[in-house]
Amino acid sequence: MSMATATAVKPVERENYLNKEYGVGSWLLTTDHKRIALLYLISITFFFFIGGFFALLIRLELLTPAGDLVQADTYNKLFTQHGQIMVFFFLIPSIPAVLGNFLVPMMVGAKDLAFPRINLLSWYLYIIGGAMMVHCMLTGGVDTGWTFYTPFSTAFSNTKVIEAGLAIFVAGFSSILTGLNFVVTIHRMRAPGMTWSRLPLFIWAHYATSIIQILGTPIIAITLVLVIAERALHLGIFDPKLGGDPLLFQHLFWFYSHPAVYIMILPSMGVVTEIIACFARKRIFGYSFVAFSSIAIAVFGFLVWAHHMFVAGISVYAALVFSILSYAVAVPSAVKVFNWTATLYKGSIRYDAPMLYAFGFIGLFTMGGLTGLFLAALGIDVHVHDTYFVIAHFHYIMVGGAVMGYLGGMHFWWPKISGKLYPEGWARLAALIVFIGFNLTFFPQFILGYLGMPRRYYQYPPEFQVLNVLSTAGATVLAVGYLLPMCYFLWSMRYGKPAPDNPWNAAGLEWQTQSPPTTFNFEKEPVVTWEAYNYEEIDARTGGEAPIVG
Ligand code: HEM
Ligand SMILES: [Cu+2]
């Protein structure tokens, strides 16, 4: 300390993972999980804006009843590439590969992931897959829908099915390896005293997510290879003309793709749990229930795939069983919503941007979840199947839920990641714009679907126009809401105030190291002697002083 005062002539920048080395090579060959997280951040942001651009084109086309912006086949490619990019190249990697990569080692008190080089390999696989997808897009694109349903994808489509399939195949290995890395890290690299019951719930959520990534992703990989094989060699796996079974494809596809929804949503729930505890200054109500519900969601998620096939020609008894099982998976989700609500009860709540996003998440995810129950009900699904009701439902989950959590997490941990504070006023404004824009975009689609507007159509009867215009107007607002954070995050890197090590006065090991952290995260290995979310203790110790940001 005396040394510090003696040499405090000019403030020297502390060494951290950002300024330790410069140069392209030190980034592209890095094995530091934090740098890899940033590589992912840049690349998934790129894909988010491509996918978003397609979304805007789709909405523009649907502004008027006549198909006057693009031709039918172009429209098919637009919604296909929108879906494929958003699902496989944005949402699935978003929180795990960016926030998970950055935080999992730090939250368990480790200096890196278990396999740093495999982590780098994951990013390269993602980039190779992404490059193939971009190439596919630029040289013609695909029109099968993101679901690749057979026999259209194997026998009839004359677009680049094989290349798109291979792109997703390659990117899938990135997802599997990330999951593997997390599981081994959580098992083997926890700091002394960091018992399973002291782990942040963010870690439990990522643990459950990793299980799905490891067990589910190979199924989609194999399925895509089968589609490619059938298309190239006419093997007769899915095509009834050749003795195959197209329903087999749907079973295989949804056996991955339903659980994949939880790859997108569980990490987001983990983020929201951290934020709520911090901004309500409370211990999470029912810690073990929340932890266990993540695992339950991962397990149940594998049992409900055929609710996507109620009208595809499965037996009525099978449909009945899958309908009932689909209700079962709602239970652990409801447990979480209940526990967040109970945590908020009598908390001293602060409404900073991360918390606004967390509230947004809870509201929109609940809407998405409850309308999911409508779809799980056999009779209702027969009415609204393949209508805009379905589009609205899954966007409430995937955009309203997952993207809200992602943005909330980006704000919450931005000071740690970048070492800079973001402008709080702008951030709150953006959160508000996103929330309003989102609801204006997707709520009318529930009504449209209920009234019978089918999905994947590029023109429609004039009576649907008013609701479509509202939706397109909402999409414009939403686009502004999404552009804002990108602008002020970039701005804050240069002009933002330097962030303290723990700006939110938050619990969790990641806040006990400097902002931004050094290459190996901690000066010396931390020893944990307290339970997660000891906010009452922290506030008693620090006099409950308000967090610095805001
Ligand atoms: C991360 C965010 C998003 C994900 C994961 C996502 C996912 C999807 C998926 C899987 C489809 C179905 C495509 C198909 O039927 O093959 C779809 C369709 C659609 N998306 Fe998104 N989306 C996202 C964001 C958005 C946004 C922000 C908008 C609007 C501004 C939007 C507008 C649409 C529309 C209008 C369709 C319907 C196309 C049609 O059926 O004609 N999406 N999206
Ligand atoms: Cu499902």
Coordinates of C-alpha atoms and ligand atoms in Angstrom, one line a residue:
M1 CA 0.0 0.0 0.0
S2 CA 2.8 2.4 0.8
M3 CA 4.4 1.5 -2.5
A4 CA 1.2 2.4 -4.2
T5 CA 1.1 5.8 -2.7
A6 CA 4.7 6.4 -3.4
T7 CA 4.4 5.6 -7.1
A8 CA 0.9 7.1 -7.6
V9 CA 2.2 9.9 -9.8
K10 CA 0.2 8.9 -12.8
P11 CA -2.4 6.1 -12.8
V12 CA -1.0 3.1 -14.6
E13 CA -3.4 0.8 -16.4
R14 CA -3.5 -2.5 -14.6
E15 CA -2.6 -5.5 -16.7
N16 CA -5.7 -7.4 -17.9
Y17 CA -6.8 -9.8 -20.5
L18 CA -7.5 -7.0 -23.0
N19 CA -4.2 -5.2 -22.8
K20 CA -1.9 -8.1 -22.0
E21 CA -1.0 -8.7 -25.7
Y22 CA -1.9 -6.9 -28.8
G23 CA -2.0 -8.1 -32.4
V24 CA -4.2 -10.2 -34.5
G25 CA -2.3 -13.4 -33.7
S26 CA -2.7 -13.0 -30.0
W27 CA -6.5 -13.0 -30.5
L28 CA -6.9 -15.6 -33.2
L29 CA -4.7 -18.1 -31.4
T30 CA -5.7 -17.2 -27.9
T31 CA -6.7 -19.9 -25.4
D32 CA -8.0 -17.4 -22.9
H33 CA -11.7 -18.2 -22.4
K34 CA -12.4 -14.4 -22.0
R35 CA -10.9 -13.6 -25.4
I36 CA -12.7 -16.5 -27.0
A37 CA -15.9 -15.1 -25.5
L38 CA -15.2 -11.8 -27.2
L39 CA -14.5 -13.6 -30.5
Y40 CA -17.9 -15.2 -30.2
L41 CA -19.5 -11.9 -29.3
I42 CA -18.3 -10.3 -32.4
S43 CA -19.3 -13.2 -34.7
I44 CA -22.7 -13.9 -33.3
T45 CA -23.5 -10.1 -33.4
F46 CA -22.7 -10.3 -37.1
F47 CA -25.1 -13.1 -37.6
F48 CA -27.8 -11.4 -35.4
F49 CA -27.8 -8.5 -37.8
I50 CA -27.9 -10.6 -40.9
G51 CA -30.8 -12.6 -39.4
G52 CA -32.4 -9.4 -38.3
F53 CA -32.1 -7.9 -41.8
F54 CA -33.9 -10.9 -43.2
A55 CA -36.6 -10.5 -40.6
L56 CA -37.1 -6.9 -41.6
L57 CA -37.4 -7.9 -45.3
I58 CA -40.0 -10.5 -44.3
R59 CA -42.0 -7.9 -42.4
L60 CA -41.7 -5.5 -45.3
E61 CA -43.2 -8.1 -47.6
L62 CA -46.0 -8.7 -45.2
L63 CA -46.9 -5.0 -45.0
T64 CA -49.3 -5.3 -47.9
P65 CA -51.6 -8.2 -48.8
A66 CA -50.2 -8.6 -52.4
G67 CA -46.8 -10.2 -52.7
D68 CA -45.2 -7.1 -54.1
L69 CA -41.7 -6.9 -52.6
V70 CA -40.3 -10.3 -53.5
Q71 CA -41.3 -13.3 -55.4
A72 CA -42.6 -16.4 -53.7
D73 CA -39.4 -18.4 -54.0
T74 CA -37.3 -15.5 -52.7
Y75 CA -39.7 -15.2 -49.7
N76 CA -39.2 -18.9 -49.0
K77 CA -35.5 -18.4 -48.9
L78 CA -35.8 -15.3 -46.7
F79 CA -37.7 -17.0 -43.9
T80 CA -35.6 -20.1 -44.2
Q81 CA -32.3 -18.3 -43.9
H82 CA -33.8 -16.0 -41.2
G83 CA -34.7 -19.1 -39.1
Q84 CA -31.5 -21.0 -39.7
I85 CA -29.3 -18.1 -38.9
M86 CA -31.2 -16.9 -35.9
V87 CA -31.5 -20.4 -34.4
F88 CA -28.2 -22.1 -35.2
F89 CA -25.8 -19.2 -35.5
F90 CA -27.2 -16.7 -33.1
L91 CA -29.5 -18.0 -30.3
I92 CA -27.9 -21.4 -29.6
P93 CA -24.4 -20.0 -29.2
S94 CA -25.5 -16.6 -27.7
I95 CA -25.4 -17.0 -24.0
P96 CA -23.3 -20.1 -23.6
A97 CA -20.6 -19.2 -26.0
V98 CA -20.4 -15.5 -25.0
L99 CA -21.4 -15.1 -21.4
G100 CA -20.9 -18.7 -20.4
N101 CA -17.4 -18.8 -21.9
F102 CA -16.5 -15.6 -20.1
L103 CA -18.1 -16.4 -16.7
V104 CA -18.2 -20.2 -16.1
P105 CA -14.5 -20.4 -15.1
M106 CA -14.6 -17.3 -13.1
M107 CA -17.8 -18.2 -11.3
V108 CA -16.4 -21.5 -10.1
G109 CA -13.1 -19.9 -9.2
A110 CA -11.0 -21.5 -12.0
K111 CA -8.3 -19.9 -14.2
D112 CA -9.7 -21.1 -17.5
L113 CA -12.0 -23.8 -18.9
A114 CA -10.8 -27.4 -18.6
F115 CA -9.8 -27.6 -22.3
P116 CA -8.7 -24.1 -23.5
R117 CA -7.5 -25.3 -26.9
I118 CA -10.7 -27.2 -27.5
N119 CA -12.5 -24.0 -26.6
L120 CA -10.6 -22.2 -29.4
L121 CA -11.4 -25.1 -31.8
S122 CA -15.1 -24.6 -31.0
W123 CA -14.9 -21.1 -32.2
Y124 CA -13.2 -22.1 -35.4
L125 CA -15.8 -24.7 -36.0
Y126 CA -18.5 -22.1 -35.5
I127 CA -16.7 -19.8 -37.9
I128 CA -16.3 -22.4 -40.6
G129 CA -19.9 -23.4 -40.3
G130 CA -20.9 -19.7 -40.4
A131 CA -18.8 -19.1 -43.5
M132 CA -20.4 -22.0 -45.2
M133 CA -23.8 -20.6 -44.4
V134 CA -22.9 -17.2 -45.7
H135 CA -21.5 -18.8 -48.9
C136 CA -24.7 -20.8 -49.3
M137 CA -26.7 -17.6 -48.9
L138 CA -24.7 -15.6 -51.4
T139 CA -24.8 -18.4 -54.0
G140 CA -28.6 -19.1 -54.0
G141 CA -29.7 -20.0 -50.5
V142 CA -32.2 -22.6 -49.2
D143 CA -35.9 -22.7 -49.2
T144 CA -36.9 -25.7 -47.0
G145 CA -37.7 -23.7 -43.9
W146 CA -35.3 -24.0 -41.0
T147 CA -36.8 -27.5 -40.3
F148 CA -35.5 -29.1 -43.5
Y149 CA -38.7 -31.2 -43.7
T150 CA -38.5 -34.3 -46.0
P151 CA -39.4 -35.3 -48.6
F152 CA -39.2 -31.7 -49.8
S153 CA -35.6 -31.3 -48.7
T154 CA -34.5 -34.6 -50.0
A155 CA -36.4 -34.9 -53.3
F156 CA -38.0 -31.7 -54.5
S157 CA -36.2 -28.6 -53.4
N158 CA -33.7 -27.3 -56.0
T159 CA -31.8 -25.0 -53.6
K160 CA -28.6 -25.5 -51.7
V161 CA -29.9 -27.9 -49.1
I162 CA -26.6 -29.9 -48.9
E163 CA -24.4 -26.9 -48.2
A164 CA -26.8 -25.5 -45.5
G165 CA -27.0 -28.9 -43.9
L166 CA -23.2 -29.2 -43.8
A167 CA -22.9 -25.7 -42.4
I168 CA -25.2 -26.6 -39.5
F169 CA -23.5 -29.9 -39.1
V170 CA -20.1 -28.3 -38.6
A171 CA -21.4 -25.6 -36.3
G172 CA -23.1 -28.3 -34.2
F173 CA -19.7 -29.6 -33.1
S174 CA -18.9 -26.2 -31.7
S175 CA -22.0 -26.5 -29.5
I176 CA -21.1 -30.1 -28.4
L177 CA -17.5 -29.2 -27.5
T178 CA -18.6 -26.1 -25.6
G179 CA -21.0 -28.2 -23.6
L180 CA -18.3 -30.8 -22.9
N181 CA -15.9 -28.1 -21.7
F182 CA -18.4 -26.7 -19.3
V183 CA -19.4 -30.0 -17.8
V184 CA -15.7 -31.0 -17.2
T185 CA -14.9 -27.5 -15.8
I186 CA -17.9 -27.5 -13.4
H187 CA -17.0 -31.0 -12.2
R188 CA -13.2 -30.7 -11.9
M189 CA -12.2 -27.1 -11.6
R190 CA -14.2 -25.6 -8.8
A191 CA -12.2 -23.7 -6.2
P192 CA -11.8 -25.1 -2.7
G193 CA -15.1 -24.6 -0.8
M194 CA -17.2 -24.1 -4.0
T195 CA -19.5 -27.1 -3.3
W196 CA -22.4 -28.0 -5.6
S197 CA -24.8 -26.3 -3.3
R198 CA -22.9 -23.1 -3.3
L199 CA -22.7 -22.8 -7.1
P200 CA -24.3 -19.8 -8.6
L201 CA -27.6 -20.8 -10.4
F202 CA -26.1 -19.5 -13.6
I203 CA -23.7 -22.4 -13.4
W204 CA -26.5 -24.9 -12.7
A205 CA -28.3 -23.6 -15.7
H206 CA -25.3 -24.0 -17.9
Y207 CA -24.7 -27.5 -16.5
A208 CA -28.2 -28.5 -17.6
T209 CA -27.8 -26.8 -20.9
S210 CA -24.5 -28.6 -21.5
I211 CA -26.2 -32.0 -21.0
I212 CA -28.6 -31.1 -23.8
Q213 CA -25.9 -29.9 -26.0
I214 CA -23.9 -33.1 -25.5
L215 CA -26.8 -35.5 -25.8
G216 CA -29.0 -33.7 -28.3
T217 CA -26.7 -32.1 -30.9
P218 CA -25.3 -35.4 -32.3
I219 CA -28.9 -36.4 -33.2
I220 CA -29.4 -33.4 -35.4
A221 CA -25.9 -33.8 -36.9
I222 CA -26.7 -37.4 -37.8
T223 CA -30.2 -36.4 -39.1
L224 CA -28.6 -33.8 -41.4
V225 CA -26.1 -36.3 -42.7
L226 CA -29.0 -38.7 -43.5
V227 CA -30.8 -35.9 -45.4
I228 CA -27.6 -35.2 -47.4
A229 CA -27.0 -38.8 -48.0
E230 CA -30.5 -39.4 -49.2
R231 CA -30.4 -36.3 -51.4
A232 CA -27.0 -37.2 -53.0
L233 CA -27.4 -41.0 -53.2
H234 CA -31.2 -41.6 -53.1
L235 CA -30.9 -44.0 -50.3
G236 CA -34.6 -44.3 -49.3
I237 CA -34.4 -43.3 -45.6
F238 CA -37.0 -40.6 -45.5
D239 CA -38.6 -40.7 -49.0
P240 CA -41.6 -42.9 -49.2
K241 CA -41.1 -43.3 -52.9
L242 CA -37.9 -45.1 -52.1
G243 CA -39.3 -47.0 -49.2
G244 CA -38.4 -44.4 -46.5
D245 CA -40.5 -42.7 -43.9
P246 CA -40.8 -38.9 -43.8
L247 CA -42.2 -39.1 -40.3
L248 CA -38.9 -40.6 -39.2
F249 CA -37.3 -37.3 -40.2
Q250 CA -39.7 -35.3 -38.0
H251 CA -39.1 -37.5 -35.0
L252 CA -35.3 -37.2 -35.4
F253 CA -35.5 -33.5 -36.1
W254 CA -37.7 -32.6 -33.1
F255 CA -35.9 -35.0 -30.8
Y256 CA -33.1 -32.4 -31.0
S257 CA -35.0 -29.3 -31.8
H258 CA -37.4 -29.3 -28.9
P259 CA -34.6 -29.7 -26.4
A260 CA -32.7 -27.0 -28.4
V261 CA -35.3 -24.5 -27.2
Y262 CA -33.9 -25.1 -23.7
I263 CA -30.4 -24.6 -25.0
M264 CA -31.6 -21.1 -25.8
I265 CA -33.8 -20.5 -22.7
L266 CA -32.0 -22.2 -19.8
P267 CA -28.9 -20.0 -19.9
S268 CA -31.2 -17.0 -20.1
M269 CA -32.9 -18.2 -16.9
G270 CA -29.5 -18.5 -15.3
V271 CA -28.8 -14.9 -16.2
V272 CA -32.1 -13.6 -14.9
T273 CA -31.6 -15.5 -11.6
E274 CA -28.2 -13.7 -11.0
I275 CA -29.7 -10.3 -11.9
I276 CA -32.8 -10.7 -9.7
A277 CA -30.8 -11.7 -6.6
C278 CA -28.5 -8.7 -7.1
F279 CA -31.1 -6.1 -7.8
A280 CA -33.5 -7.3 -5.1
R281 CA -30.6 -7.7 -2.7
K282 CA -31.9 -11.1 -1.6
R283 CA -31.0 -14.7 -1.5
I284 CA -32.8 -16.6 -4.2
F285 CA -35.9 -18.2 -2.8
G286 CA -35.7 -22.0 -2.9
Y287 CA -32.1 -22.3 -4.2
S288 CA -32.2 -26.1 -4.6
F289 CA -35.6 -26.0 -6.3
V290 CA -34.3 -23.6 -8.9
A291 CA -31.1 -25.7 -9.4
F292 CA -33.1 -28.9 -9.7
S293 CA -35.7 -27.4 -12.0
S294 CA -32.9 -26.7 -14.5
I295 CA -32.0 -30.4 -14.6
A296 CA -35.7 -31.4 -14.7
I297 CA -36.2 -29.1 -17.7
A298 CA -33.3 -30.7 -19.5
V299 CA -34.6 -34.2 -18.8
F300 CA -38.3 -33.5 -19.6
G301 CA -37.3 -31.5 -22.6
F302 CA -36.3 -34.8 -24.3
L303 CA -39.7 -36.4 -23.7
V304 CA -42.0 -34.0 -25.6
W305 CA -40.7 -33.8 -29.1
A306 CA -43.8 -35.2 -30.8
H307 CA -46.0 -32.2 -29.8
H308 CA -44.7 -30.8 -33.1
M309 CA -46.3 -33.7 -34.9
F310 CA -49.9 -33.7 -33.7
V311 CA -51.2 -33.1 -37.2
A312 CA -48.4 -35.0 -39.0
G313 CA -50.0 -38.4 -38.7
I314 CA -49.0 -40.0 -35.4
S315 CA -51.5 -42.1 -33.6
V316 CA -54.1 -40.4 -31.4
Y317 CA -52.7 -42.3 -28.4
A318 CA -49.2 -41.2 -29.1
A319 CA -50.5 -37.6 -29.5
L320 CA -52.3 -37.9 -26.1
V321 CA -49.2 -39.1 -24.3
F322 CA -47.1 -36.3 -25.8
S323 CA -49.8 -33.8 -25.0
I324 CA -49.7 -34.8 -21.3
L325 CA -45.9 -34.9 -21.2
S326 CA -45.8 -31.4 -22.6
Y327 CA -47.7 -30.1 -19.7
A328 CA -45.2 -31.8 -17.4
V329 CA -42.4 -29.7 -18.7
A330 CA -44.3 -26.6 -17.8
V331 CA -44.0 -27.5 -14.1
P332 CA -40.2 -26.9 -13.6
S333 CA -40.5 -23.7 -15.7
A334 CA -43.4 -22.5 -13.4
V335 CA -41.2 -23.3 -10.4
K336 CA -38.6 -20.9 -11.6
V337 CA -41.1 -18.1 -12.2
F338 CA -42.6 -18.7 -8.8
N339 CA -39.2 -18.6 -7.2
W340 CA -38.2 -15.3 -8.9
T341 CA -41.4 -13.8 -7.8
A342 CA -40.9 -14.9 -4.2
T343 CA -37.3 -13.6 -4.3
L344 CA -38.6 -10.2 -5.5
Y345 CA -41.2 -10.1 -2.7
K346 CA -40.1 -7.6 0.0
G347 CA -36.7 -7.1 -1.8
S348 CA -35.2 -3.6 -2.0
I349 CA -35.5 -3.4 -5.8
R350 CA -33.4 -1.2 -8.0
Y351 CA -34.6 -0.6 -11.6
D352 CA -31.3 -0.5 -13.5
A353 CA -31.1 -1.7 -17.1
P354 CA -30.2 -5.3 -16.3
M355 CA -33.2 -5.6 -14.0
L356 CA -35.5 -4.0 -16.6
Y357 CA -34.4 -6.7 -19.0
A358 CA -34.9 -9.4 -16.3
F359 CA -38.5 -8.1 -15.8
G360 CA -39.0 -8.1 -19.5
F361 CA -37.8 -11.7 -19.6
I362 CA -40.2 -12.9 -16.9
G363 CA -43.2 -11.2 -18.5
L364 CA -42.5 -12.3 -22.1
F365 CA -41.3 -15.8 -21.2
T366 CA -44.5 -16.3 -19.2
M367 CA -46.6 -15.2 -22.2
G368 CA -44.7 -17.6 -24.4
G369 CA -44.9 -20.4 -21.9
L370 CA -48.6 -20.1 -21.3
T371 CA -49.4 -19.9 -25.0
G372 CA -47.2 -23.0 -25.3
L373 CA -49.8 -24.8 -23.1
F374 CA -52.4 -23.8 -25.6
L375 CA -50.4 -25.5 -28.3
A376 CA -49.7 -28.6 -26.1
A377 CA -53.5 -29.0 -25.9
L378 CA -54.3 -31.4 -28.8
G379 CA -57.5 -29.8 -29.9
I380 CA -56.3 -26.2 -29.9
D381 CA -53.1 -27.2 -31.8
V382 CA -55.1 -28.7 -34.6
H383 CA -56.8 -25.3 -35.1
V384 CA -53.7 -23.0 -34.9
H385 CA -51.0 -25.4 -36.2
D386 CA -48.8 -23.7 -38.8
T387 CA -50.5 -20.3 -38.3
Y388 CA -49.0 -17.1 -37.0
F389 CA -50.1 -18.1 -33.5
V390 CA -47.1 -20.5 -33.5
I391 CA -44.8 -17.8 -34.9
A392 CA -45.9 -15.5 -32.1
H393 CA -45.5 -18.2 -29.4
F394 CA -42.0 -19.2 -30.3
H395 CA -40.8 -15.6 -30.8
Y396 CA -42.2 -14.8 -27.3
I397 CA -40.0 -17.6 -26.0
M398 CA -36.9 -17.1 -28.2
V399 CA -36.8 -13.4 -28.7
G400 CA -38.9 -12.2 -25.7
G401 CA -37.2 -14.8 -23.4
A402 CA -33.8 -15.7 -24.7
V403 CA -32.8 -12.4 -26.2
M404 CA -34.0 -10.4 -23.2
G405 CA -31.9 -12.5 -20.9
Y406 CA -28.9 -12.2 -23.2
L407 CA -29.2 -8.4 -23.3
G408 CA -29.8 -8.2 -19.6
G409 CA -26.7 -10.3 -19.0
M410 CA -24.6 -8.2 -21.5
H411 CA -25.5 -5.1 -19.4
F412 CA -25.0 -6.7 -16.1
W413 CA -21.5 -8.1 -16.9
W414 CA -20.4 -5.4 -19.4
P415 CA -18.4 -3.5 -16.7
K416 CA -16.5 -6.8 -15.9
I417 CA -16.0 -7.7 -19.6
S418 CA -15.0 -4.3 -20.9
G419 CA -13.8 -2.5 -17.8
K420 CA -16.1 0.4 -18.7
L421 CA -19.5 1.5 -17.5
Y422 CA -22.3 1.8 -20.1
P423 CA -24.5 4.9 -20.1
E424 CA -27.4 3.9 -17.8
G425 CA -30.0 6.3 -19.1
W426 CA -29.6 5.2 -22.7
A427 CA -29.6 1.6 -21.6
R428 CA -32.9 2.0 -19.7
L429 CA -34.4 3.8 -22.8
A430 CA -33.2 0.9 -25.0
A431 CA -34.8 -1.7 -22.7
L432 CA -38.1 0.2 -22.9
I433 CA -37.9 0.5 -26.7
V434 CA -37.1 -3.2 -27.0
F435 CA -40.0 -4.2 -24.8
I436 CA -42.6 -2.0 -26.6
G437 CA -41.3 -2.9 -30.1
F438 CA -41.3 -6.5 -29.2
N439 CA -44.9 -6.6 -28.1
L440 CA -46.1 -4.5 -31.0
T441 CA -44.3 -6.9 -33.4
F442 CA -45.5 -10.2 -32.0
F443 CA -48.7 -9.7 -30.1
P444 CA -50.8 -9.0 -33.2
Q445 CA -49.5 -12.3 -34.6
F446 CA -51.3 -14.3 -31.9
I447 CA -54.6 -12.7 -33.2
L448 CA -53.6 -13.2 -36.8
G449 CA -52.9 -16.9 -36.2
Y450 CA -56.1 -17.4 -34.2
L451 CA -58.0 -15.8 -37.1
G452 CA -56.3 -18.2 -39.5
M453 CA -53.4 -16.5 -41.2
P454 CA -51.0 -19.3 -42.1
R455 CA -47.2 -19.0 -41.6
R456 CA -44.8 -19.1 -44.5
Y457 CA -47.1 -17.3 -46.9
Y458 CA -45.9 -14.2 -48.8
Q459 CA -49.4 -12.8 -49.5
Y460 CA -52.7 -12.9 -47.6
P461 CA -56.3 -11.8 -47.8
P462 CA -56.8 -8.0 -47.2
E463 CA -58.6 -8.5 -43.9
F464 CA -55.3 -9.4 -42.2
Q465 CA -53.6 -6.2 -43.2
V466 CA -54.2 -4.0 -40.2
L467 CA -52.6 -6.5 -37.8
N468 CA -49.7 -7.0 -40.2
V469 CA -49.1 -3.3 -40.4
L470 CA -49.0 -3.1 -36.6
S471 CA -46.5 -6.0 -36.6
T472 CA -44.2 -4.4 -39.2
A473 CA -44.3 -1.1 -37.4
G474 CA -43.3 -2.9 -34.2
A475 CA -40.4 -4.6 -36.0
T476 CA -39.1 -1.1 -36.9
V477 CA -39.2 0.0 -33.3
L478 CA -37.6 -3.3 -32.2
A479 CA -34.8 -2.8 -34.7
V480 CA -34.0 0.6 -33.2
G481 CA -34.1 -1.0 -29.7
Y482 CA -31.5 -3.6 -30.8
L483 CA -29.2 -1.1 -32.6
L484 CA -29.0 1.2 -29.5
P485 CA -27.1 -1.2 -27.2
M486 CA -24.6 -1.9 -29.9
C487 CA -24.0 1.8 -30.4
Y488 CA -23.5 2.7 -26.7
F489 CA -21.5 -0.5 -25.9
L490 CA -19.1 0.5 -28.7
W491 CA -19.2 4.1 -27.5
S492 CA -18.5 3.1 -23.9
M493 CA -15.4 1.1 -24.8
R494 CA -13.8 4.4 -25.8
Y495 CA -15.5 7.0 -23.8
G496 CA -17.2 5.2 -20.9
K497 CA -16.1 5.8 -17.3
P498 CA -13.8 3.1 -16.0
A499 CA -15.7 0.4 -14.1
P500 CA -14.9 -0.5 -10.5
D501 CA -14.2 -4.1 -9.8
N502 CA -17.7 -4.7 -8.4
P503 CA -20.0 -1.9 -9.6
W504 CA -23.2 -3.6 -8.5
N505 CA -21.9 -4.6 -5.1
A506 CA -22.8 -8.1 -6.3
A507 CA -22.1 -11.5 -4.9
G508 CA -20.2 -14.1 -7.0
L509 CA -16.5 -14.8 -7.5
E510 CA -16.4 -13.0 -10.8
W511 CA -16.9 -9.7 -9.0
Q512 CA -14.0 -10.4 -6.6
T513 CA -11.4 -10.0 -9.3
Q514 CA -10.4 -6.8 -11.1
S515 CA -12.4 -5.3 -14.1
P516 CA -11.4 -6.4 -16.7
P517 CA -9.9 -9.5 -15.2
T518 CA -6.3 -10.6 -15.6
T519 CA -5.5 -13.5 -18.0
F520 CA -5.8 -16.2 -15.3
N521 CA -8.8 -14.4 -13.6
F522 CA -7.5 -14.4 -10.0
E523 CA -4.3 -13.3 -8.3
K524 CA -4.5 -16.4 -6.1
E525 CA -7.0 -19.2 -6.0
P526 CA -10.1 -18.1 -4.1
V527 CA -11.4 -20.1 -1.2
V528 CA -15.2 -20.1 -0.7
T529 CA -16.6 -20.1 2.8
W530 CA -20.1 -18.6 2.1
E531 CA -23.3 -19.6 0.4
A532 CA -24.3 -18.2 -3.0
Y533 CA -26.3 -14.9 -3.0
N534 CA -25.3 -13.8 0.5
Y535 CA -26.7 -10.3 -0.2
E536 CA -28.0 -9.8 3.4
E537 CA -24.4 -10.4 4.6
I538 CA -22.8 -8.2 2.0
D539 CA -25.2 -5.3 2.7
A540 CA -24.8 -5.7 6.5
R541 CA -21.0 -5.5 6.0
T542 CA -21.0 -2.6 3.6
G543 CA -23.8 -0.7 5.3
G544 CA -26.1 -1.6 2.4
E545 CA -24.6 1.2 0.3
A546 CA -26.2 1.6 -3.1
P547 CA -24.4 0.2 -6.1
I548 CA -22.3 2.7 -7.9
V549 CA -23.8 2.5 -11.4
G550 CA -27.0 4.4 -12.1
Ligands
HEM1 C1 -33.2 -14.4 -32.1 C2 -34.3 -14.1 -32.6 C3 -35.1 -14.9 -33.6 C4 -35.3 -16.2 -33.8 C5 -34.5 -17.3 -33.1 C6 -36.2 -16.4 -34.8 C7 -36.6 -17.6 -35.4 C8 -37.5 -17.8 -36.4 C9 -37.9 -19.0 -36.9 C10 -37.3 -20.4 -36.5 C11 -38.8 -18.8 -37.9 C12 -39.5 -19.9 -38.7 C13 -39.0 -19.9 -40.1 C14 -39.6 -21.0 -40.8 O1 -40.8 -21.1 -40.8 O2 -38.9 -21.8 -41.4 C15 -39.1 -17.4 -37.9 C16 -40.0 -16.8 -38.7 C17 -40.3 -15.5 -38.7 N1 -39.6 -14.5 -38.0 FE1 -38.1 -14.8 -36.6 N2 -36.7 -15.2 -35.2 C18 -36.0 -14.2 -34.5 C19 -36.2 -12.9 -34.5 C20 -37.2 -12.2 -35.3 C21 -37.4 -10.8 -35.3 C22 -36.7 -9.8 -34.5 C23 -38.4 -10.6 -36.2 C24 -39.1 -9.4 -36.6 C25 -38.6 -8.2 -36.5 C26 -38.8 -11.9 -36.8 C27 -39.8 -12.1 -37.7 C28 -40.2 -13.3 -38.2 C29 -41.3 -13.5 -39.1 C30 -42.2 -12.4 -39.6 C31 -41.3 -14.9 -39.4 C32 -42.4 -15.6 -40.3 C33 -42.0 -15.9 -41.6 C34 -43.1 -16.6 -42.3 O3 -43.6 -17.6 -41.7 O4 -43.6 -16.1 -43.3 N3 -38.0 -12.9 -36.2 N4 -38.2 -16.8 -37.0
CU2 CU -41.4 -28.4 -28.8

